[in-house]
């Protein structure tokens, strides 16, 4: 028997000795471990999501979540990469998006039509939100004969979502300049917050 084997046996025998000396503590630790294991691995398969939602969310948040899950949100669609994105072809009062979900003043494709293409990314501060027409957005105001702008701002987006959106999908639009909105606390959105407020 090697020295390592003796140490392993010694550690195991010490554990058994502790178990015998403090059975209440030992069974409490075992119960907590088993309870945590069940709650992490078994409960999500048995307990419906609505139960969790009713415990943790306010009524307003629950209603928004149900709309989001049922794909009934007026402005957004679910997205597995970035949580949500603008609903393509959405028309809702002043809010309009094209077939790509962008708030741009013109149709565009992968190849730019003008000498310079500027892409805007960020939250409703970039896309104007539902209270302004497309031609009133910051991206529309910079367009001229040499410059076209594409606006992929999405309401409530944070810096990490803008980065993922661009790096995985939007880079193909070959923007010469990328304007990314930074709010006063740009790291706030990086805290893995619950998505459908």
XYZ file of N, CA, C and O in Angstrom:
788
model
N 0.852 -1.187 0.000
C 0.000 0.000 0.000
C 0.891 1.242 0.000
O 1.806 1.357 0.798
N 0.582 2.166 -0.921
C 1.401 3.370 -1.027
C 0.982 4.396 0.015
O -0.067 4.280 0.660
N 1.813 5.403 0.124
C 1.524 6.485 1.083
C 0.256 7.238 0.700
O -0.529 7.633 1.561
N 0.018 7.427 -0.629
C -1.212 8.095 -1.098
C -2.451 7.304 -0.718
O -3.465 7.871 -0.320
N -2.371 5.968 -0.865
C -3.512 5.128 -0.492
C -3.804 5.245 0.993
O -4.971 5.302 1.403
N -2.746 5.302 1.785
C -2.930 5.444 3.233
C -3.578 6.786 3.570
O -4.455 6.860 4.437
N -3.178 7.825 2.875
C -3.765 9.146 3.114
C -5.245 9.159 2.732
O -6.070 9.743 3.422
N -5.584 8.494 1.594
C -6.981 8.442 1.160
C -7.828 7.696 2.180
O -8.922 8.125 2.526
N -7.305 6.558 2.667
C -8.033 5.782 3.672
C -8.169 6.592 4.947
O -9.232 6.620 5.577
N -7.102 7.286 5.310
C -7.121 8.107 6.512
C -8.155 9.231 6.392
O -8.905 9.488 7.320
N -8.210 9.891 5.238
C -9.183 10.970 5.027
C -10.607 10.420 5.076
O -11.510 11.033 5.652
N -10.829 9.246 4.468
C -12.150 8.643 4.471
C -12.572 8.250 5.887
O -13.697 8.471 6.299
N -11.618 7.693 6.640
C -11.942 7.300 8.022
C -12.234 8.530 8.887
O -13.089 8.492 9.767
N -11.545 9.634 8.628
C -11.816 10.867 9.360
C -13.227 11.389 9.032
O -13.951 11.859 9.916
N -13.623 11.274 7.776
C -14.952 11.705 7.367
C -16.024 10.867 8.074
O -17.015 11.402 8.570
N -15.804 9.571 8.132
C -16.747 8.681 8.838
C -16.813 9.050 10.313
O -17.894 9.091 10.919
N -15.662 9.367 10.894
C -15.610 9.741 12.312
C -16.377 11.037 12.564
O -17.138 11.145 13.519
N -16.202 12.018 11.684
C -16.966 13.273 11.820
C -18.465 13.012 11.702
O -19.267 13.597 12.398
N -18.834 12.139 10.753
C -20.239 11.796 10.562
C -20.839 11.224 11.847
O -21.944 11.560 12.233
N -20.086 10.343 12.498
C -20.565 9.713 13.732
C -20.650 10.710 14.886
O -21.557 10.643 15.711
N -19.715 11.635 14.967
C -19.678 12.584 16.086
C -20.736 13.682 15.967
O -21.168 14.221 16.980
N -21.088 14.045 14.731
C -22.053 15.141 14.529
C -23.117 14.719 13.531
O -23.185 15.233 12.409
N -23.991 13.788 13.912
C -24.977 13.290 12.946
C -25.981 14.356 12.496
O -26.403 14.364 11.340
N -26.383 15.263 13.391
C -27.346 16.300 12.996
C -26.738 17.190 11.918
O -27.373 17.489 10.891
N -25.512 17.627 12.126
C -24.825 18.461 11.134
C -24.621 17.681 9.839
O -24.845 18.205 8.750
N -24.221 16.434 9.951
C -23.969 15.618 8.759
C -25.229 15.427 7.940
O -25.216 15.576 6.706
N -26.339 15.089 8.603
C -27.594 14.905 7.866
C -28.125 16.226 7.313
O -28.743 16.260 6.250
N -27.877 17.327 8.000
C -28.284 18.647 7.487
C -27.530 18.967 6.202
O -28.126 19.413 5.218
N -26.223 18.742 6.210
C -25.403 18.989 5.012
C -25.862 18.082 3.873
O -26.000 18.524 2.725
N -26.125 16.805 4.178
C -26.591 15.874 3.157
C -27.941 16.317 2.595
O -28.161 16.307 1.375
N -28.858 16.749 3.471
C -30.172 17.218 3.035
C -30.037 18.443 2.127
O -30.684 18.519 1.079
N -29.205 19.393 2.517
C -29.010 20.602 1.701
C -28.439 20.238 0.335
O -28.882 20.745 -0.700
N -27.475 19.336 0.319
C -26.864 18.907 -0.946
C -27.913 18.249 -1.847
O -28.025 18.588 -3.030
N -28.694 17.332 -1.302
C -29.715 16.651 -2.092
C -30.802 17.623 -2.567
O -31.263 17.551 -3.713
N -31.210 18.547 -1.689
C -32.215 19.537 -2.053
C -31.721 20.417 -3.204
O -32.442 20.660 -4.173
N -30.480 20.893 -3.107
C -29.901 21.714 -4.173
C -29.827 20.928 -5.478
O -30.139 21.444 -6.548
N -29.412 19.680 -5.391
C -29.306 18.831 -6.580
C -30.676 18.688 -7.250
O -30.812 18.843 -8.462
N -31.705 18.414 -6.451
C -33.060 18.271 -6.994
C -33.561 19.573 -7.601
O -34.179 19.580 -8.671
N -33.315 20.708 -6.925
C -33.801 21.996 -7.425
C -33.091 22.414 -8.716
O -33.679 23.069 -9.574
N -31.836 22.025 -8.854
C -31.082 22.419 -10.053
C -31.381 21.505 -11.235
O -31.587 21.959 -12.352
N -31.419 20.195 -10.989
C -31.506 19.255 -12.104
C -32.892 18.642 -12.318
O -33.250 18.321 -13.439
N -33.666 18.469 -11.278
C -34.958 17.795 -11.432
C -36.129 18.768 -11.493
O -37.034 18.609 -12.326
N -36.145 19.780 -10.632
C -37.296 20.689 -10.538
C -37.638 21.388 -11.854
O -38.824 21.495 -12.187
N -36.676 21.859 -12.632
C -37.046 22.529 -13.893
C -37.818 21.636 -14.864
O -38.542 22.131 -15.715
N -37.680 20.313 -14.722
C -38.417 19.405 -15.601
C -39.831 19.132 -15.076
O -40.673 18.631 -15.807
N -40.071 19.450 -13.816
C -41.354 19.140 -13.183
C -42.179 20.403 -12.932
O -43.377 20.442 -13.193
N -41.539 21.441 -12.422
C -42.234 22.679 -12.063
C -42.340 23.572 -13.300
O -41.332 23.856 -13.942
N -43.526 24.029 -13.662
C -43.666 24.876 -14.854
C -42.988 26.241 -14.670
O -42.883 26.748 -13.553
N -42.564 26.798 -15.801
C -41.905 28.108 -15.781
C -42.793 29.185 -15.167
O -42.311 30.121 -14.543
N -44.110 29.055 -15.351
C -45.017 30.068 -14.825
C -44.944 30.155 -13.300
O -45.157 31.216 -12.731
N -44.629 29.042 -12.644
C -44.487 29.055 -11.187
C -43.290 29.906 -10.790
O -43.381 30.732 -9.883
N -42.169 29.714 -11.474
C -40.995 30.533 -11.191
C -41.291 32.000 -11.471
O -40.908 32.884 -10.719
N -41.983 32.255 -12.589
C -42.295 33.644 -12.937
C -43.156 34.292 -11.872
O -42.947 35.449 -11.523
N -44.131 33.557 -11.332
C -45.019 34.149 -10.330
C -44.288 34.458 -9.031
O -44.677 35.356 -8.295
N -43.220 33.743 -8.756
C -42.447 33.976 -7.526
C -41.550 35.203 -7.673
O -41.460 36.034 -6.784
N -40.882 35.329 -8.806
C -39.824 36.325 -8.952
C -40.233 37.610 -9.659
O -39.551 38.623 -9.534
N -41.313 37.602 -10.426
C -41.628 38.764 -11.249
C -42.869 39.495 -10.753
O -43.804 38.882 -10.245
N -42.876 40.798 -10.977
C -44.080 41.582 -10.696
C -45.140 41.264 -11.746
O -44.855 40.645 -12.771
N -46.345 41.722 -11.523
C -47.434 41.467 -12.468
C -47.107 42.055 -13.844
O -47.306 41.403 -14.875
N -46.590 43.266 -13.865
C -46.230 43.927 -15.125
C -45.157 43.136 -15.870
O -45.263 42.905 -17.072
N -44.146 42.668 -15.137
C -43.071 41.887 -15.762
C -43.591 40.545 -16.267
O -43.176 40.072 -17.324
N -44.505 39.925 -15.516
C -45.087 38.655 -15.958
C -45.864 38.834 -17.264
O -45.748 38.034 -18.190
N -46.656 39.913 -17.343
C -47.436 40.166 -18.558
C -46.520 40.386 -19.759
O -46.766 39.858 -20.848
N -45.454 41.161 -19.559
C -44.502 41.396 -20.646
C -43.788 40.116 -21.050
O -43.515 39.886 -22.234
N -43.459 39.292 -20.065
C -42.776 38.036 -20.356
C -43.669 37.107 -21.165
O -43.220 36.473 -22.122
N -44.939 37.032 -20.800
C -45.872 36.178 -21.533
C -46.002 36.659 -22.981
O -45.966 35.866 -23.922
N -46.111 37.972 -23.175
C -46.151 38.528 -24.534
C -44.891 38.167 -25.301
O -44.944 37.798 -26.472
N -43.755 38.286 -24.640
C -42.457 38.010 -25.259
C -42.357 36.537 -25.653
O -41.975 36.207 -26.773
N -42.734 35.645 -24.749
C -42.643 34.210 -25.024
C -43.618 33.809 -26.129
O -43.311 32.971 -26.976
N -44.791 34.403 -26.143
C -45.794 34.090 -27.164
C -45.558 34.854 -28.471
O -46.368 34.768 -29.388
N -44.469 35.593 -28.543
C -44.107 36.364 -29.737
C -45.188 37.373 -30.111
O -45.524 37.554 -31.273
N -45.733 38.052 -29.096
C -46.775 39.050 -29.319
C -46.288 40.465 -29.013
O -47.078 41.395 -29.027
N -45.013 40.636 -28.714
C -44.486 41.963 -28.435
C -44.603 42.809 -29.688
O -44.319 42.343 -30.800
N -45.051 44.057 -29.532
C -45.280 44.925 -30.686
C -44.006 45.265 -31.449
O -44.048 45.464 -32.662
N -42.892 45.362 -30.749
C -41.672 45.876 -31.367
C -40.576 44.836 -31.576
O -39.711 45.025 -32.426
N -40.555 43.778 -30.780
C -39.410 42.867 -30.776
C -39.801 41.423 -31.048
O -40.939 41.018 -30.809
N -38.824 40.659 -31.529
C -38.958 39.212 -31.658
C -37.838 38.560 -30.856
O -36.779 39.162 -30.648
N -38.075 37.339 -30.416
C -37.063 36.608 -29.654
C -35.884 36.270 -30.545
O -36.025 36.031 -31.738
N -34.726 36.242 -29.947
C -33.503 35.911 -30.674
C -32.598 35.109 -29.752
O -32.269 35.575 -28.662
N -32.185 33.940 -30.182
C -31.393 33.067 -29.314
C -29.997 33.609 -29.058
O -29.404 33.307 -28.033
N -29.472 34.418 -29.941
C -28.127 34.968 -29.753
C -28.123 36.189 -28.843
O -27.318 36.288 -27.922
N -29.028 37.112 -29.070
C -28.966 38.403 -28.388
C -30.195 38.721 -27.546
O -30.364 39.839 -27.090
N -31.054 37.733 -27.329
C -32.225 37.934 -26.479
C -33.435 38.390 -27.253
O -34.474 37.761 -27.231
N -33.307 39.480 -27.963
C -34.393 40.020 -28.785
C -33.791 40.946 -29.818
O -32.638 41.372 -29.721
N -34.578 41.241 -30.842
C -34.178 42.191 -31.879
C -35.443 42.843 -32.429
O -36.550 42.396 -32.118
N -35.282 43.877 -33.212
C -36.436 44.559 -33.789
C -37.257 43.601 -34.643
O -36.700 42.786 -35.381
N -38.568 43.734 -34.541
C -39.452 42.914 -35.369
C -39.353 43.415 -36.811
O -39.646 44.580 -37.095
N -38.941 42.561 -37.768
C -38.866 42.984 -39.171
C -40.247 43.345 -39.720
O -41.250 42.705 -39.398
N -40.280 44.377 -40.540
C -41.521 44.792 -41.178
C -42.582 45.283 -40.221
O -43.772 45.227 -40.520
N -42.159 45.798 -39.086
C -43.105 46.244 -38.060
C -43.555 47.677 -38.349
O -42.744 48.554 -38.645
N -44.858 47.893 -38.270
C -45.425 49.229 -38.402
C -46.325 49.438 -37.193
O -47.313 48.724 -37.014
N -45.963 50.399 -36.355
C -46.733 50.651 -35.138
C -46.632 52.127 -34.804
O -45.599 52.579 -34.316
N -47.655 52.894 -35.164
C -47.655 54.349 -35.003
C -46.432 54.927 -35.729
O -46.284 54.712 -36.915
N -45.533 55.629 -35.034
C -44.372 56.213 -35.707
C -43.254 55.198 -35.952
O -42.317 55.458 -36.695
N -43.355 54.068 -35.308
C -42.303 53.038 -35.389
C -42.453 52.223 -36.671
O -43.496 51.647 -36.938
N -41.395 52.177 -37.461
C -41.371 51.362 -38.679
C -39.990 50.732 -38.816
O -38.987 51.402 -38.617
N -39.994 49.449 -39.174
C -38.732 48.763 -39.467
C -38.851 48.103 -40.831
O -39.946 47.777 -41.288
N -37.703 47.905 -41.459
C -37.707 47.252 -42.768
C -37.665 45.732 -42.600
O -37.790 45.211 -41.493
N -37.460 45.021 -43.706
C -37.477 43.560 -43.665
C -36.285 42.962 -42.915
O -36.275 41.771 -42.620
N -35.295 43.790 -42.567
C -34.144 43.331 -41.792
C -34.252 43.734 -40.315
O -33.372 43.458 -39.515
N -35.312 44.451 -39.983
C -35.478 44.942 -38.615
C -34.740 46.239 -38.361
O -34.615 46.671 -37.224
N -34.243 46.876 -39.407
C -33.494 48.130 -39.258
C -34.436 49.323 -39.390
O -35.477 49.244 -40.036
N -34.034 50.437 -38.775
C -34.773 51.696 -38.930
C -33.955 52.600 -39.840
O -33.330 53.545 -39.401
N -33.940 52.264 -41.100
C -33.165 53.020 -42.066
C -34.096 53.686 -43.068
O -35.212 53.225 -43.301
N -33.618 54.755 -43.679
C -34.463 55.570 -44.552
C -34.637 54.971 -45.945
O -35.444 55.456 -46.718
N -33.878 53.935 -46.266
C -33.885 53.392 -47.616
C -33.624 51.884 -47.562
O -33.120 51.366 -46.562
N -33.929 51.213 -48.655
C -33.567 49.801 -48.771
C -32.062 49.694 -48.927
O -31.425 50.548 -49.559
N -31.496 48.651 -48.368
C -30.057 48.446 -48.506
C -29.763 46.964 -48.544
O -30.579 46.133 -48.164
N -28.593 46.666 -49.044
C -28.157 45.283 -49.127
C -26.733 45.192 -48.595
O -26.202 46.173 -48.057
N -26.120 44.054 -48.775
C -24.770 43.846 -48.254
C -23.789 44.845 -48.873
O -22.943 45.404 -48.186
N -23.904 45.077 -50.160
C -22.999 46.012 -50.854
C -23.537 47.434 -50.687
O -24.688 47.716 -51.027
N -22.706 48.353 -50.172
C -23.152 49.753 -50.014
C -23.488 50.394 -51.361
O -22.860 50.112 -52.372
N -24.485 51.293 -51.356
C -24.894 51.986 -52.581
C -24.190 53.332 -52.733
O -24.160 53.901 -53.808
N -23.653 53.850 -51.630
C -22.954 55.133 -51.685
C -21.505 54.931 -51.244
O -21.109 53.857 -50.811
N -20.748 55.999 -51.340
C -19.315 55.916 -51.050
C -19.020 55.527 -49.607
O -18.082 54.787 -49.329
N -19.806 56.023 -48.671
C -19.595 55.741 -47.254
C -20.849 55.128 -46.635
O -21.956 55.622 -46.865
N -20.644 54.094 -45.838
C -21.770 53.501 -45.095
C -21.448 53.585 -43.607
O -20.398 53.132 -43.152
N -22.391 54.160 -42.871
C -22.250 54.272 -41.417
C -23.334 53.409 -40.776
O -24.502 53.524 -41.135
N -22.918 52.560 -39.853
C -23.867 51.703 -39.149
C -24.022 52.191 -37.720
O -23.034 52.471 -37.040
N -25.271 52.280 -37.268
C -25.575 52.714 -35.912
C -26.066 51.516 -35.097
O -26.953 50.777 -35.541
N -25.499 51.345 -33.907
C -25.871 50.273 -32.994
C -26.110 50.855 -31.612
O -25.430 51.791 -31.198
N -27.037 50.298 -30.887
C -27.302 50.764 -29.533
C -28.755 50.542 -29.167
O -29.419 49.663 -29.710
N -29.249 51.379 -28.284
C -30.614 51.231 -27.764
C -31.558 52.198 -28.482
O -31.280 52.668 -29.578
N -32.648 52.519 -27.820
C -33.632 53.435 -28.414
C -33.073 54.849 -28.553
O -33.623 55.657 -29.303
N -31.995 55.164 -27.855
C -31.354 56.470 -28.059
C -30.806 56.573 -29.477
O -30.721 57.664 -30.047
N -30.429 55.445 -30.047
C -29.925 55.408 -31.423
C -31.069 55.279 -32.419
O -31.114 55.976 -33.422
N -32.005 54.351 -32.161
C -33.045 54.118 -33.180
C -34.223 55.082 -33.064
O -35.116 55.059 -33.885
N -34.246 55.918 -32.030
C -35.282 56.931 -31.897
C -36.499 56.494 -31.107
O -37.330 57.319 -30.757
N -36.617 55.182 -30.858
C -37.766 54.705 -30.111
C -39.056 54.857 -30.896
O -39.060 55.260 -32.063
N -40.180 54.577 -30.270
C -41.460 54.616 -30.984
C -42.057 56.014 -31.125
O -43.165 56.156 -31.614
N -41.326 57.024 -30.709
C -41.896 58.373 -30.670
C -41.392 59.283 -31.777
O -41.781 60.446 -31.840
N -40.503 58.762 -32.639
C -40.011 59.573 -33.759
C -40.130 58.783 -35.056
O -40.055 57.555 -35.060
N -40.329 59.511 -36.144
C -40.327 58.884 -37.464
C -38.891 58.568 -37.859
O -37.934 59.143 -37.321
N -38.749 57.685 -38.838
C -37.409 57.274 -39.279
C -36.575 58.471 -39.732
O -35.393 58.567 -39.422
N -37.175 59.388 -40.454
C -36.395 60.524 -40.952
C -36.013 61.524 -39.862
O -35.324 62.505 -40.126
N -36.454 61.268 -38.617
C -36.065 62.108 -37.481
C -34.967 61.467 -36.632
O -34.518 62.058 -35.659
N -34.535 60.262 -36.980
C -33.490 59.579 -36.196
C -32.127 60.208 -36.471
O -31.924 60.852 -37.500
N -31.202 59.977 -35.563
C -29.860 60.538 -35.710
C -29.177 59.993 -36.964
O -28.431 60.707 -37.634
N -29.452 58.743 -37.302
C -28.834 58.174 -38.501
C -29.359 58.829 -39.772
O -28.601 59.074 -40.719
N -30.637 59.151 -39.825
C -31.213 59.789 -41.011
C -30.655 61.192 -41.205
O -30.477 61.646 -42.339
N -30.367 61.874 -40.117
C -29.917 63.265 -40.205
C -28.505 63.423 -40.753
O -28.138 64.521 -41.175
N -27.708 62.344 -40.777
C -26.342 62.486 -41.287
C -26.204 62.076 -42.752
O -25.146 62.241 -43.347
N -27.268 61.571 -43.341
C -27.177 61.097 -44.726
C -27.062 62.266 -45.702
O -27.646 63.324 -45.499
N -26.291 62.039 -46.742
C -26.168 63.004 -47.830
C -25.847 62.237 -49.109
O -25.983 61.023 -49.157
N -25.388 62.922 -50.130
C -25.152 62.282 -51.428
C -24.016 61.259 -51.384
O -23.951 60.367 -52.231
N -23.115 61.373 -50.413
C -21.984 60.449 -50.318
C -22.110 59.452 -49.169
O -21.332 58.510 -49.074
N -23.077 59.654 -48.298
C -23.157 58.859 -47.066
C -24.534 58.232 -46.903
O -25.546 58.922 -46.998
N -24.530 56.942 -46.698
C -25.764 56.259 -46.328
C -25.599 55.715 -44.916
O -24.505 55.380 -44.487
N -26.706 55.658 -44.202
C -26.684 55.158 -42.828
C -27.649 53.996 -42.695
O -28.736 54.009 -43.274
N -27.208 52.996 -41.943
C -28.087 51.884 -41.591
C -28.192 51.868 -40.077
O -27.190 51.987 -39.378
N -29.412 51.741 -39.584
C -29.652 51.885 -38.158
C -30.204 50.576 -37.591
O -31.365 50.239 -37.797
N -29.342 49.848 -36.886
C -29.745 48.601 -36.250
C -29.875 48.760 -34.736
O -29.693 47.811 -33.991
N -30.188 49.956 -34.278
C -30.438 50.158 -32.860
C -31.670 49.391 -32.421
O -32.660 49.324 -33.144
N -31.607 48.793 -31.243
C -32.712 47.987 -30.712
C -33.011 48.464 -29.295
O -32.097 48.624 -28.479
N -34.281 48.679 -28.998
C -34.656 49.210 -27.686
C -34.119 48.336 -26.552
O -34.160 47.119 -26.617
N -33.574 49.013 -25.532
C -33.043 48.411 -24.303
C -31.758 47.622 -24.527
O -31.373 46.822 -23.679
N -31.082 47.818 -25.640
C -29.837 47.079 -25.870
C -28.719 47.637 -25.014
O -28.651 48.837 -24.739
N -27.825 46.737 -24.629
C -26.623 47.140 -23.915
C -25.423 46.864 -24.817
O -25.550 46.325 -25.918
N -24.262 47.200 -24.331
C -23.043 47.119 -25.132
C -22.747 45.695 -25.581
O -22.323 45.467 -26.718
N -22.957 44.701 -24.721
C -22.650 43.325 -25.098
C -23.563 42.838 -26.224
O -23.117 42.135 -27.138
N -24.823 43.233 -26.198
C -25.731 42.824 -27.266
C -25.332 43.471 -28.592
O -25.363 42.818 -29.637
N -24.973 44.740 -28.554
C -24.546 45.421 -29.779
C -23.311 44.733 -30.354
O -23.212 44.521 -31.574
N -22.388 44.362 -29.486
C -21.169 43.674 -29.945
C -21.503 42.326 -30.589
O -21.026 42.008 -31.670
N -22.333 41.530 -29.909
C -22.701 40.214 -30.457
C -23.456 40.359 -31.781
O -23.201 39.616 -32.734
N -24.380 41.298 -31.828
C -25.170 41.516 -33.037
C -24.258 41.847 -34.219
O -24.392 41.286 -35.302
N -23.309 42.745 -33.980
C -22.407 43.122 -35.067
C -21.461 41.979 -35.431
O -21.327 41.625 -36.604
N -20.799 41.392 -34.443
C -19.766 40.400 -34.738
C -20.321 39.126 -35.365
O -19.640 38.490 -36.169
N -21.556 38.759 -35.039
C -22.105 37.507 -35.569
C -22.981 37.700 -36.804
O -23.134 36.777 -37.594
N -23.576 38.891 -36.980
C -24.537 39.044 -38.079
C -24.332 40.286 -38.940
O -24.467 40.231 -40.153
N -24.093 41.427 -38.308
C -24.147 42.688 -39.050
C -22.847 43.065 -39.748
O -22.852 43.971 -40.584
N -21.751 42.408 -39.443
C -20.467 42.745 -40.070
C -20.516 42.581 -41.589
O -19.792 43.230 -42.319
N -21.408 41.730 -42.059
C -21.497 41.473 -43.501
C -21.994 42.684 -44.291
O -21.859 42.730 -45.511
N -22.551 43.682 -43.615
C -23.051 44.870 -44.308
C -21.958 45.884 -44.621
O -22.239 46.965 -45.122
N -20.735 45.564 -44.326
C -19.551 46.311 -44.774
C -19.605 47.803 -44.458
O -19.401 48.655 -45.318
N -19.874 48.106 -43.202
C -19.904 49.519 -42.801
C -18.486 50.086 -42.748
O -17.553 49.411 -42.304
N -18.333 51.316 -43.192
C -17.036 51.996 -43.100
C -16.825 52.553 -41.695
O -15.701 52.613 -41.210
N -17.910 52.982 -41.085
C -17.864 53.552 -39.732
C -18.988 52.905 -38.924
O -20.094 52.730 -39.427
N -18.679 52.577 -37.679
C -19.693 52.015 -36.783
C -19.838 52.952 -35.600
O -18.861 53.269 -34.917
N -21.057 53.412 -35.359
C -21.342 54.283 -34.233
C -22.101 53.454 -33.203
O -23.170 52.929 -33.498
N -21.523 53.322 -32.014
C -22.142 52.535 -30.955
C -22.512 53.465 -29.813
O -21.663 54.210 -29.316
N -23.763 53.431 -29.412
C -24.239 54.273 -28.319
C -23.722 53.742 -26.983
O -23.797 52.552 -26.706
N -23.169 54.631 -26.201
C -22.779 54.304 -24.832
C -23.592 55.184 -23.898
O -23.522 56.399 -23.979
N -24.364 54.537 -23.040
C -25.146 55.319 -22.087
C -24.243 55.787 -20.951
O -23.050 55.483 -20.926
N -24.781 56.484 -19.993
C -23.964 57.019 -18.897
C -23.334 55.910 -18.055
O -22.301 56.105 -17.444
N -23.971 54.737 -18.008
C -23.429 53.586 -17.281
C -23.351 52.416 -18.254
O -24.179 51.501 -18.215
N -22.367 52.382 -19.167
C -22.360 51.388 -20.242
C -22.205 49.949 -19.777
O -22.530 49.031 -20.510
N -21.728 49.722 -18.566
C -21.550 48.353 -18.082
C -22.783 47.801 -17.389
O -22.826 46.625 -17.039
N -23.809 48.633 -17.177
C -25.003 48.161 -16.477
C -25.656 46.964 -17.156
O -26.123 46.047 -16.507
N -25.717 46.971 -18.458
C -26.372 45.886 -19.174
C -25.593 44.592 -19.187
O -26.099 43.574 -19.632
N -24.339 44.625 -18.728
C -23.505 43.430 -18.771
C -23.700 42.536 -17.560
O -22.981 41.579 -17.365
N -24.706 42.821 -16.745
C -24.911 42.071 -15.501
C -25.877 40.908 -15.666
O -26.409 40.407 -14.698
N -26.106 40.479 -16.910
C -26.974 39.338 -17.171
C -28.356 39.558 -16.569
O -28.871 38.711 -15.857
N -28.933 40.699 -16.830
C -30.241 41.025 -16.275
C -31.322 40.249 -17.009
O -31.143 39.814 -18.136
N -32.461 40.114 -16.335
C -33.594 39.437 -16.952
C -34.045 40.228 -18.166
O -34.204 41.448 -18.105
N -34.255 39.563 -19.280
C -34.403 40.253 -20.557
C -35.732 40.976 -20.759
O -35.751 42.176 -20.927
N -36.887 40.282 -20.788
C -38.097 41.015 -21.207
C -38.729 41.847 -20.100
O -39.664 41.431 -19.455
N -38.228 43.044 -19.880
C -38.771 43.924 -18.848
C -40.202 44.257 -19.185
O -40.894 44.792 -18.473
